[in-house]
Amino acid sequence: MSNDSFVASSKNASVEKGEFTWEAPSNIALVKYWGKLENQIPANPSVSFTLSNCKTTTTLKFVKASEYSLFNQVKFDVYFEGQQKDSFKPKIADFFERIYKYCPYLDSYEFEIHSENSFPHSSGIASSASGMSALALGIMSLEKELNPEMDDDYFYKKSSFLARLGSGSACRSVQGNLVVWGQHAEIERSSNEYGIAYPYQIHPVFTDFQDTILLVDKGQKQVSSTVGHNLMKGHPFAEARFSQAHDNLKNLIPVFENGDLDKFIEIVEREALTLHGMMMSSSPYFMLMKPNTLAIINKIWEKRAVSKIPVCFTLDAGANVHMLYPSQNKTEILEFIKNELVGYCENGHYICDEVGEGSKLL
Ligand code: PMV
């Protein structure tokens, strides 16, 4: 599907007013997206588990503007957890500007965006994936009102496409429990433009895999993802890294099918450490792990060796640790966290999550 197929056909604004509320989850990448081209086209394909508990709920209210506002200027106000939040406006204005070409009806309306997250604001968990995805879905609900013939396939593809223009990884928060984004030779229909639900067999062990997020550092990210992705431009190891991501995704295909957790662990942990390795070897260089991140990783390795429980970790571009394990080991792993890992978490905080199904219209 080319970009042009996502341009809404007219400026039709036949709907007077309305509102839609969407809930969209966060996601955790197993093969990481790190490095991009123009317009959030990823430098390599990625795959993620969709989460269930960490999510954003966004109500998009719209009313037809009394007279057309400035061409290409979308009028909106943003409320976060009940409070007007002008500081969120520039990022959203930027988003509207980027998607205007595909949604030319936007400047015929005035919007109110009401958002809240299920996870604490300063938890070090980025809300851009869930937030941009929930907003994109709300916009597509309006577009579907304007064009009722739209089918579900187009609705979700374009939602993911718009979400990607807001924040790359947001395109993996729309639909499916395992989501691939970025063209891959062995994954049919995979696309750089939007995320797709992983199209092959998924072993039952992965359908309720657990992700417990140990909050080592709840502060603002030390390196924004925009800065981070740019560090891959001219990085001496960039090409090798991009090709490794293709190989890792290819090697995960049989793992997703047969549930080989040893192989899963090897690929997922190497991906996390490579992401951090890229940051440690870029110019300028960054160290995003904290001493407690390393302490937790060592504890996980020790636990795995002793108990033989297939528990592993992954990391985002920060110090928090995502512990991944099968649901049948939940009791023992949560005991282990309470007894041996909470001391490494800021204020003893951690968040229990698991694989979920994607967004929901409320
Ligand atoms: O979507 P962005 O631009 O915030 O980038 C996300 C990058 C990582 O979280 C580090 C990896 C990923 O694939 O989610």
mmCIF file of C-alpha atoms and ligand atoms in Angstrom:
data_model
loop_
_atom_site.group_PDB
_atom_site.id
_atom_site.type_symbol
_atom_site.label_atom_id
_atom_site.label_comp_id
_atom_site.label_asym_id
_atom_site.label_seq_id
_atom_site.Cartn_x
_atom_site.Cartn_y
_atom_site.Cartn_z
ATOM 1 C CA MET A 1 0.000 0.000 0.000
ATOM 2 C CA SER A 2 1.533 3.316 -0.997
ATOM 3 C CA ASN A 3 1.471 6.481 1.062
ATOM 4 C CA ASP A 4 -1.037 8.051 -1.321
ATOM 5 C CA SER A 5 -3.686 5.493 -0.443
ATOM 6 C CA PHE A 6 -3.807 7.085 3.011
ATOM 7 C CA VAL A 7 -4.827 10.515 1.715
ATOM 8 C CA ALA A 8 -8.506 11.039 2.610
ATOM 9 C CA SER A 9 -10.295 11.767 -0.631
ATOM 10 C CA SER A 10 -11.955 15.058 0.234
ATOM 11 C CA LYS A 11 -12.357 17.811 2.766
ATOM 12 C CA ASN A 12 -15.850 16.465 3.445
ATOM 13 C CA ALA A 13 -16.867 17.671 6.912
ATOM 14 C CA SER A 14 -20.441 16.436 6.959
ATOM 15 C CA VAL A 15 -20.436 15.457 10.637
ATOM 16 C CA GLU A 16 -21.324 18.354 12.988
ATOM 17 C CA LYS A 17 -19.845 17.130 16.234
ATOM 18 C CA GLY A 18 -19.089 14.062 18.288
ATOM 19 C CA GLU A 19 -16.581 12.319 20.498
ATOM 20 C CA PHE A 20 -14.727 9.024 20.648
ATOM 21 C CA THR A 21 -12.766 7.443 23.460
ATOM 22 C CA TRP A 22 -9.974 5.007 22.666
ATOM 23 C CA GLU A 23 -7.732 3.084 24.965
ATOM 24 C CA ALA A 24 -4.311 2.182 23.546
ATOM 25 C CA PRO A 25 -1.566 0.183 25.232
ATOM 26 C CA SER A 26 2.149 0.655 25.511
ATOM 27 C CA ASN A 27 4.405 -1.938 23.881
ATOM 28 C CA ILE A 28 7.803 -3.434 24.576
ATOM 29 C CA ALA A 29 10.121 -4.182 21.668
ATOM 30 C CA LEU A 30 11.883 -7.544 21.460
ATOM 31 C CA VAL A 31 13.803 -6.523 18.332
ATOM 32 C CA LYS A 32 14.454 -2.817 18.724
ATOM 33 C CA TYR A 33 13.807 0.074 16.376
ATOM 34 C CA TRP A 34 16.825 2.341 16.715
ATOM 35 C CA GLY A 35 17.689 4.609 13.822
ATOM 36 C CA LYS A 36 15.343 6.190 11.322
ATOM 37 C CA LEU A 37 15.084 7.863 7.956
ATOM 38 C CA GLU A 38 12.782 10.786 6.983
ATOM 39 C CA ASN A 39 9.194 10.690 8.309
ATOM 40 C CA GLN A 40 9.838 8.031 10.940
ATOM 41 C CA ILE A 41 10.665 5.351 8.422
ATOM 42 C CA PRO A 42 12.584 2.814 10.489
ATOM 43 C CA ALA A 43 16.159 1.907 9.595
ATOM 44 C CA ASN A 44 15.390 -1.701 10.546
ATOM 45 C CA PRO A 45 12.327 -3.836 11.257
ATOM 46 C CA SER A 46 11.207 -4.400 14.846
ATOM 47 C CA VAL A 47 8.765 -6.602 16.731
ATOM 48 C CA SER A 48 7.059 -5.971 20.059
ATOM 49 C CA PHE A 49 4.765 -7.458 22.634
ATOM 50 C CA THR A 50 1.676 -5.326 23.113
ATOM 51 C CA LEU A 51 1.117 -4.654 26.814
ATOM 52 C CA SER A 52 -2.128 -4.774 28.693
ATOM 53 C CA ASN A 53 -2.046 -2.628 31.845
ATOM 54 C CA CYS A 54 0.158 0.297 30.795
ATOM 55 C CA LYS A 55 -2.147 2.291 28.575
ATOM 56 C CA THR A 56 -3.465 5.722 27.627
ATOM 57 C CA THR A 57 -7.158 6.560 27.392
ATOM 58 C CA THR A 58 -7.956 9.478 25.125
ATOM 59 C CA THR A 59 -11.274 11.124 24.397
ATOM 60 C CA LEU A 60 -11.265 13.173 21.213
ATOM 61 C CA LYS A 61 -14.139 15.678 21.124
ATOM 62 C CA PHE A 62 -14.777 17.542 17.915
ATOM 63 C CA VAL A 63 -17.131 20.210 16.741
ATOM 64 C CA LYS A 64 -17.314 21.804 13.331
ATOM 65 C CA ALA A 65 -15.456 25.110 13.303
ATOM 66 C CA SER A 66 -17.797 28.051 12.748
ATOM 67 C CA GLU A 67 -15.660 29.286 9.888
ATOM 68 C CA TYR A 68 -12.719 27.494 8.411
ATOM 69 C CA SER A 69 -9.702 28.311 10.455
ATOM 70 C CA LEU A 70 -6.423 29.149 8.851
ATOM 71 C CA PHE A 71 -5.721 26.630 6.132
ATOM 72 C CA ASN A 72 -3.668 23.784 7.575
ATOM 73 C CA GLN A 73 -4.039 25.080 11.172
ATOM 74 C CA VAL A 74 -5.822 22.574 13.358
ATOM 75 C CA LYS A 75 -7.475 24.144 16.408
ATOM 76 C CA PHE A 76 -7.314 22.112 19.605
ATOM 77 C CA ASP A 77 -6.956 22.146 23.383
ATOM 78 C CA VAL A 78 -5.297 19.413 25.428
ATOM 79 C CA TYR A 79 -6.267 18.198 28.891
ATOM 80 C CA PHE A 80 -4.163 15.690 30.768
ATOM 81 C CA GLU A 81 -5.712 13.996 33.790
ATOM 82 C CA GLY A 82 -8.364 16.702 33.927
ATOM 83 C CA GLN A 83 -6.010 19.700 33.738
ATOM 84 C CA GLN A 84 -5.479 21.866 30.692
ATOM 85 C CA LYS A 85 -1.945 21.147 29.498
ATOM 86 C CA ASP A 86 -0.611 23.748 27.096
ATOM 87 C CA SER A 87 2.870 22.304 27.443
ATOM 88 C CA PHE A 88 1.684 19.244 25.440
ATOM 89 C CA LYS A 89 0.470 21.419 22.568
ATOM 90 C CA PRO A 90 3.643 21.854 20.492
ATOM 91 C CA LYS A 91 4.144 18.097 20.078
ATOM 92 C CA ILE A 92 0.511 17.582 19.098
ATOM 93 C CA ALA A 93 0.517 20.626 16.790
ATOM 94 C CA ASP A 94 3.524 19.098 15.099
ATOM 95 C CA PHE A 95 1.662 15.805 14.763
ATOM 96 C CA PHE A 96 -1.412 17.507 13.235
ATOM 97 C CA GLU A 97 0.854 19.299 10.797
ATOM 98 C CA ARG A 98 2.477 16.036 9.717
ATOM 99 C CA ILE A 99 -0.792 14.186 9.218
ATOM 100 C CA TYR A 100 -2.766 17.076 7.687
ATOM 101 C CA LYS A 101 -1.874 15.934 4.180
ATOM 102 C CA TYR A 102 -3.574 12.592 4.904
ATOM 103 C CA CYS A 103 -6.506 14.027 6.894
ATOM 104 C CA PRO A 104 -7.426 17.323 5.189
ATOM 105 C CA TYR A 105 -10.757 17.448 7.064
ATOM 106 C CA LEU A 106 -8.929 18.259 10.307
ATOM 107 C CA ASP A 107 -8.949 22.032 9.871
ATOM 108 C CA SER A 108 -12.747 22.039 9.542
ATOM 109 C CA TYR A 109 -13.034 21.063 13.199
ATOM 110 C CA GLU A 110 -12.098 22.287 16.651
ATOM 111 C CA PHE A 111 -10.861 19.565 18.971
ATOM 112 C CA GLU A 112 -10.591 18.891 22.661
ATOM 113 C CA ILE A 113 -8.203 16.098 23.579
ATOM 114 C CA HIS A 114 -8.659 14.573 27.057
ATOM 115 C CA SER A 115 -6.012 12.049 27.995
ATOM 116 C CA GLU A 116 -4.957 9.981 30.972
ATOM 117 C CA ASN A 117 -2.422 7.234 31.577
ATOM 118 C CA SER A 118 -2.900 4.139 33.693
ATOM 119 C CA PHE A 119 0.705 4.383 34.852
ATOM 120 C CA PRO A 120 2.159 7.197 36.968
ATOM 121 C CA HIS A 121 3.308 10.234 35.001
ATOM 122 C CA SER A 122 6.865 10.183 36.339
ATOM 123 C CA SER A 123 7.552 6.474 36.155
ATOM 124 C CA GLY A 124 10.137 6.653 33.404
ATOM 125 C CA ILE A 125 7.643 4.867 31.134
ATOM 126 C CA ALA A 126 7.206 6.779 27.913
ATOM 127 C CA SER A 127 3.580 7.495 27.076
ATOM 128 C CA SER A 128 4.290 8.555 23.499
ATOM 129 C CA ALA A 129 3.485 5.107 22.037
ATOM 130 C CA SER A 130 0.154 4.643 23.816
ATOM 131 C CA GLY A 131 -0.695 8.362 23.637
ATOM 132 C CA MET A 132 -0.069 8.840 19.922
ATOM 133 C CA SER A 133 -1.815 5.592 19.106
ATOM 134 C CA ALA A 134 -4.965 6.512 21.115
ATOM 135 C CA LEU A 135 -5.076 9.931 19.430
ATOM 136 C CA ALA A 136 -4.583 8.479 15.936
ATOM 137 C CA LEU A 137 -7.446 6.025 16.552
ATOM 138 C CA GLY A 138 -9.734 8.872 17.651
ATOM 139 C CA ILE A 139 -8.945 10.780 14.466
ATOM 140 C CA MET A 140 -9.666 7.679 12.402
ATOM 141 C CA SER A 141 -13.018 7.237 14.162
ATOM 142 C CA LEU A 142 -13.910 10.733 12.964
ATOM 143 C CA GLU A 143 -12.701 9.854 9.453
ATOM 144 C CA LYS A 144 -14.868 6.733 9.500
ATOM 145 C CA GLU A 145 -17.901 8.854 10.382
ATOM 146 C CA LEU A 146 -17.095 10.991 7.360
ATOM 147 C CA ASN A 147 -16.558 7.934 5.195
ATOM 148 C CA PRO A 148 -18.716 5.094 6.592
ATOM 149 C CA GLU A 149 -17.684 2.716 3.803
ATOM 150 C CA MET A 150 -14.191 2.419 5.238
ATOM 151 C CA ASP A 151 -13.370 -1.189 6.143
ATOM 152 C CA ASP A 152 -11.606 -2.339 9.308
ATOM 153 C CA ASP A 153 -8.422 -3.270 7.507
ATOM 154 C CA TYR A 154 -7.984 0.261 6.171
ATOM 155 C CA PHE A 155 -9.087 1.770 9.511
ATOM 156 C CA TYR A 156 -6.382 -0.017 11.505
ATOM 157 C CA LYS A 157 -3.663 0.340 8.868
ATOM 158 C CA LYS A 158 -4.200 4.068 8.577
ATOM 159 C CA SER A 159 -4.455 4.412 12.396
ATOM 160 C CA SER A 160 -1.061 2.737 12.712
ATOM 161 C CA PHE A 161 0.304 4.825 9.830
ATOM 162 C CA LEU A 162 -0.822 8.083 11.504
ATOM 163 C CA ALA A 163 0.449 6.928 14.919
ATOM 164 C CA ARG A 164 3.847 6.271 13.331
ATOM 165 C CA LEU A 165 4.013 9.860 12.139
ATOM 166 C CA GLY A 166 3.459 10.922 15.766
ATOM 167 C CA SER A 167 6.013 8.602 17.345
ATOM 168 C CA GLY A 168 7.559 5.659 15.503
ATOM 169 C CA SER A 169 6.936 2.865 17.995
ATOM 170 C CA ALA A 170 3.322 4.081 18.491
ATOM 171 C CA CYS A 171 2.428 2.266 15.263
ATOM 172 C CA ARG A 172 2.977 -1.000 17.157
ATOM 173 C CA SER A 173 0.281 -0.116 19.733
ATOM 174 C CA VAL A 174 -2.804 -0.424 17.546
ATOM 175 C CA GLN A 175 -3.739 -4.054 16.921
ATOM 176 C CA GLY A 176 -2.424 -7.510 17.778
ATOM 177 C CA ASN A 177 -0.477 -9.076 20.625
ATOM 178 C CA LEU A 178 2.774 -9.380 18.707
ATOM 179 C CA VAL A 179 3.349 -6.599 16.207
ATOM 180 C CA VAL A 180 5.899 -6.232 13.407
ATOM 181 C CA TRP A 181 6.836 -2.868 11.984
ATOM 182 C CA GLY A 182 9.307 -2.444 9.149
ATOM 183 C CA GLN A 183 9.823 -4.368 5.961
ATOM 184 C CA HIS A 184 11.287 -7.829 6.428
ATOM 185 C CA ALA A 185 11.973 -10.271 3.596
ATOM 186 C CA GLU A 186 10.402 -13.209 5.441
ATOM 187 C CA ILE A 187 7.366 -11.543 6.926
ATOM 188 C CA GLU A 188 4.556 -11.164 4.431
ATOM 189 C CA ARG A 189 2.836 -7.793 4.253
ATOM 190 C CA SER A 190 5.361 -6.232 6.663
ATOM 191 C CA SER A 191 5.693 -2.530 5.967
ATOM 192 C CA ASN A 192 7.820 0.459 6.878
ATOM 193 C CA GLU A 193 4.656 2.579 6.894
ATOM 194 C CA TYR A 194 2.644 0.830 9.621
ATOM 195 C CA GLY A 195 2.669 -2.037 12.092
ATOM 196 C CA ILE A 196 0.947 -5.354 11.361
ATOM 197 C CA ALA A 197 -0.216 -8.107 13.696
ATOM 198 C CA TYR A 198 2.437 -10.835 13.436
ATOM 199 C CA PRO A 199 1.013 -13.013 10.653
ATOM 200 C CA TYR A 200 2.319 -16.491 11.586
ATOM 201 C CA GLN A 201 1.767 -19.026 14.309
ATOM 202 C CA ILE A 202 2.351 -17.897 17.894
ATOM 203 C CA HIS A 203 3.029 -20.491 20.590
ATOM 204 C CA PRO A 204 0.543 -20.239 23.500
ATOM 205 C CA VAL A 205 3.371 -19.485 25.967
ATOM 206 C CA PHE A 206 3.701 -16.030 24.387
ATOM 207 C CA THR A 207 0.027 -15.079 24.436
ATOM 208 C CA ASP A 208 0.094 -14.238 28.149
ATOM 209 C CA PHE A 209 3.816 -13.629 28.643
ATOM 210 C CA GLN A 210 4.519 -11.459 31.682
ATOM 211 C CA ASP A 211 6.393 -8.153 31.692
ATOM 212 C CA THR A 212 7.219 -6.768 35.126
ATOM 213 C CA ILE A 213 8.781 -3.346 34.793
ATOM 214 C CA LEU A 214 11.313 -2.574 37.506
ATOM 215 C CA LEU A 215 11.466 1.207 37.869
ATOM 216 C CA VAL A 216 15.142 1.889 38.472
ATOM 217 C CA ASP A 217 14.941 5.514 37.418
ATOM 218 C CA LYS A 218 11.646 7.381 37.244
ATOM 219 C CA GLY A 219 13.163 10.597 35.937
ATOM 220 C CA GLN A 220 12.913 12.087 32.478
ATOM 221 C CA LYS A 221 14.767 10.196 29.795
ATOM 222 C CA GLN A 222 18.415 11.256 29.659
ATOM 223 C CA VAL A 223 18.391 11.000 25.863
ATOM 224 C CA SER A 224 15.177 11.688 23.940
ATOM 225 C CA SER A 225 14.417 9.068 21.324
ATOM 226 C CA THR A 226 14.752 11.692 18.577
ATOM 227 C CA VAL A 227 18.327 12.380 19.676
ATOM 228 C CA GLY A 228 18.914 8.641 20.101
ATOM 229 C CA HIS A 229 17.740 7.687 16.613
ATOM 230 C CA ASN A 230 19.919 10.421 15.147
ATOM 231 C CA LEU A 231 22.971 8.955 16.843
ATOM 232 C CA MET A 232 22.697 6.058 14.400
ATOM 233 C CA LYS A 233 23.417 8.421 11.481
ATOM 234 C CA GLY A 234 27.067 7.916 10.691
ATOM 235 C CA HIS A 235 27.488 5.440 13.561
ATOM 236 C CA PRO A 236 30.430 3.178 12.637
ATOM 237 C CA PHE A 237 28.446 0.027 13.474
ATOM 238 C CA ALA A 238 25.093 1.128 12.031
ATOM 239 C CA GLU A 239 24.960 -1.117 8.953
ATOM 240 C CA ALA A 240 25.990 -4.209 10.918
ATOM 241 C CA ARG A 241 23.360 -3.400 13.547
ATOM 242 C CA PHE A 242 20.567 -2.956 10.990
ATOM 243 C CA SER A 243 21.440 -6.258 9.377
ATOM 244 C CA GLN A 244 21.605 -7.968 12.800
ATOM 245 C CA ALA A 245 18.041 -6.778 13.500
ATOM 246 C CA HIS A 246 16.868 -8.461 10.264
ATOM 247 C CA ASP A 247 18.617 -11.692 11.321
ATOM 248 C CA ASN A 248 17.227 -11.565 14.849
ATOM 249 C CA LEU A 249 13.691 -11.107 13.570
ATOM 250 C CA LYS A 250 14.161 -13.967 11.107
ATOM 251 C CA ASN A 251 15.465 -16.206 13.899
ATOM 252 C CA LEU A 252 12.479 -15.338 16.071
ATOM 253 C CA ILE A 253 9.993 -16.744 13.528
ATOM 254 C CA PRO A 254 10.588 -20.417 14.516
ATOM 255 C CA VAL A 255 10.864 -19.373 18.171
ATOM 256 C CA PHE A 256 7.442 -17.706 18.114
ATOM 257 C CA GLU A 257 6.067 -20.915 16.612
ATOM 258 C CA ASN A 258 7.724 -23.555 18.790
ATOM 259 C CA GLY A 259 8.097 -21.617 22.053
ATOM 260 C CA ASP A 260 11.868 -22.291 22.331
ATOM 261 C CA LEU A 261 12.514 -20.038 25.330
ATOM 262 C CA ASP A 262 16.293 -20.568 25.445
ATOM 263 C CA LYS A 263 16.591 -19.171 21.952
ATOM 264 C CA PHE A 264 14.049 -16.432 22.760
ATOM 265 C CA ILE A 265 16.101 -15.317 25.765
ATOM 266 C CA GLU A 266 19.334 -15.269 23.807
ATOM 267 C CA ILE A 267 17.885 -13.077 21.050
ATOM 268 C CA VAL A 268 15.926 -10.723 23.319
ATOM 269 C CA GLU A 269 18.748 -10.037 25.772
ATOM 270 C CA ARG A 270 21.263 -9.547 22.958
ATOM 271 C CA GLU A 271 18.891 -7.038 21.347
ATOM 272 C CA ALA A 272 18.618 -5.053 24.600
ATOM 273 C CA LEU A 273 22.361 -5.005 25.164
ATOM 274 C CA THR A 274 23.025 -4.102 21.520
ATOM 275 C CA LEU A 275 20.664 -1.113 21.799
ATOM 276 C CA HIS A 276 22.668 0.099 24.793
ATOM 277 C CA GLY A 277 25.924 -0.868 23.074
ATOM 278 C CA MET A 278 24.971 1.411 20.171
ATOM 279 C CA MET A 279 24.454 4.288 22.591
ATOM 280 C CA MET A 280 27.704 3.608 24.397
ATOM 281 C CA SER A 281 29.613 3.682 21.113
ATOM 282 C CA SER A 282 27.946 6.647 19.392
ATOM 283 C CA SER A 283 29.223 10.159 19.141
ATOM 284 C CA PRO A 284 28.482 11.659 21.615
ATOM 285 C CA TYR A 285 28.212 8.495 23.734
ATOM 286 C CA PHE A 286 25.717 7.765 26.494
ATOM 287 C CA MET A 287 25.420 5.285 29.306
ATOM 288 C CA LEU A 288 21.731 4.841 30.064
ATOM 289 C CA MET A 289 22.018 1.901 32.441
ATOM 290 C CA LYS A 290 22.442 2.710 36.127
ATOM 291 C CA PRO A 291 24.329 0.591 38.666
ATOM 292 C CA ASN A 292 20.975 -0.845 39.776
ATOM 293 C CA THR A 293 20.145 -1.852 36.193
ATOM 294 C CA LEU A 294 23.287 -3.979 36.121
ATOM 295 C CA ALA A 295 22.640 -5.351 39.596
ATOM 296 C CA ILE A 296 19.162 -6.487 38.496
ATOM 297 C CA ILE A 297 20.487 -8.051 35.282
ATOM 298 C CA ASN A 298 23.026 -10.047 37.273
ATOM 299 C CA LYS A 299 20.353 -11.161 39.726
ATOM 300 C CA ILE A 300 18.127 -12.297 36.831
ATOM 301 C CA TRP A 301 21.002 -14.298 35.351
ATOM 302 C CA GLU A 302 21.712 -15.872 38.727
ATOM 303 C CA LYS A 303 18.048 -16.737 39.263
ATOM 304 C CA ARG A 304 17.774 -18.270 35.803
ATOM 305 C CA ALA A 305 20.879 -20.390 36.308
ATOM 306 C CA VAL A 306 19.760 -21.689 39.696
ATOM 307 C CA SER A 307 16.003 -22.101 39.182
ATOM 308 C CA LYS A 308 15.982 -22.913 35.447
ATOM 309 C CA ILE A 309 12.982 -20.555 35.121
ATOM 310 C CA PRO A 310 13.114 -18.974 31.651
ATOM 311 C CA VAL A 311 13.120 -15.398 32.911
ATOM 312 C CA CYS A 312 15.004 -12.732 30.974
ATOM 313 C CA PHE A 313 15.216 -8.972 30.598
ATOM 314 C CA THR A 314 14.902 -6.327 27.994
ATOM 315 C CA LEU A 315 15.581 -2.594 28.180
ATOM 316 C CA ASP A 316 14.285 0.505 26.466
ATOM 317 C CA ALA A 317 16.457 3.570 25.991
ATOM 318 C CA GLY A 318 16.673 4.066 29.754
ATOM 319 C CA ALA A 319 17.585 2.430 33.053
ATOM 320 C CA ASN A 320 14.342 0.561 33.803
ATOM 321 C CA VAL A 321 14.356 -3.211 33.412
ATOM 322 C CA HIS A 322 11.524 -5.177 31.781
ATOM 323 C CA MET A 323 11.504 -8.708 33.201
ATOM 324 C CA LEU A 324 9.928 -11.149 30.749
ATOM 325 C CA TYR A 325 8.731 -14.616 31.786
ATOM 326 C CA PRO A 326 5.935 -17.151 31.174
ATOM 327 C CA SER A 327 2.740 -16.726 33.190
ATOM 328 C CA GLN A 328 3.166 -20.159 34.766
ATOM 329 C CA ASN A 329 6.208 -18.823 36.653
ATOM 330 C CA LYS A 330 4.427 -15.723 37.890
ATOM 331 C CA THR A 331 4.156 -16.611 41.574
ATOM 332 C CA GLU A 332 7.779 -17.551 41.956
ATOM 333 C CA ILE A 333 9.097 -14.576 39.981
ATOM 334 C CA LEU A 334 6.948 -12.078 41.905
ATOM 335 C CA GLU A 335 8.274 -13.569 45.164
ATOM 336 C CA PHE A 336 11.808 -13.211 43.798
ATOM 337 C CA ILE A 337 11.139 -9.570 42.905
ATOM 338 C CA LYS A 338 9.702 -8.801 46.353
ATOM 339 C CA ASN A 339 12.507 -10.553 48.176
ATOM 340 C CA GLU A 340 15.513 -9.648 46.075
ATOM 341 C CA LEU A 341 14.853 -6.908 43.532
ATOM 342 C CA VAL A 342 12.607 -4.199 45.005
ATOM 343 C CA GLY A 343 15.606 -2.711 46.811
ATOM 344 C CA TYR A 344 17.056 -1.749 43.417
ATOM 345 C CA CYS A 345 13.869 0.042 42.321
ATOM 346 C CA GLU A 346 13.252 3.736 42.962
ATOM 347 C CA ASN A 347 10.991 3.876 46.035
ATOM 348 C CA GLY A 348 10.561 0.104 45.649
ATOM 349 C CA HIS A 349 8.260 0.641 42.670
ATOM 350 C CA TYR A 350 7.564 -1.815 39.889
ATOM 351 C CA ILE A 351 4.632 -2.368 37.501
ATOM 352 C CA CYS A 352 3.145 -5.756 36.644
ATOM 353 C CA ASP A 353 2.042 -6.083 33.066
ATOM 354 C CA GLU A 354 1.489 -8.809 30.496
ATOM 355 C CA VAL A 355 0.832 -9.315 26.816
ATOM 356 C CA GLY A 356 -2.465 -7.774 25.685
ATOM 357 C CA GLU A 357 -4.514 -7.559 22.522
ATOM 358 C CA GLY A 358 -4.198 -3.930 21.471
ATOM 359 C CA SER A 359 -6.421 -0.873 21.405
ATOM 360 C CA LYS A 360 -10.109 -0.694 22.340
ATOM 361 C CA LEU A 361 -12.917 1.706 21.519
ATOM 362 C CA LEU A 362 -14.738 2.481 24.780
HETATM 363 O O1 PMV B 1 9.125 5.478 19.086
HETATM 364 P P1 PMV B 1 10.347 6.157 19.583
HETATM 365 O O2 PMV B 1 10.875 7.169 18.619
HETATM 366 O O3 PMV B 1 10.145 6.715 20.975
HETATM 367 O O4 PMV B 1 11.531 5.065 19.696
HETATM 368 C C1 PMV B 1 11.463 3.931 20.508
HETATM 369 C C2 PMV B 1 12.794 3.293 20.620
HETATM 370 C C3 PMV B 1 12.913 2.113 21.575
HETATM 371 O O5 PMV B 1 11.904 2.126 22.551
HETATM 372 C C4 PMV B 1 14.251 2.188 22.263
HETATM 373 C C5 PMV B 1 12.874 0.779 20.821
HETATM 374 C C6 PMV B 1 11.542 0.335 20.288
HETATM 375 O O6 PMV B 1 11.547 -0.327 19.241
HETATM 376 O O7 PMV B 1 10.506 0.587 20.933
#
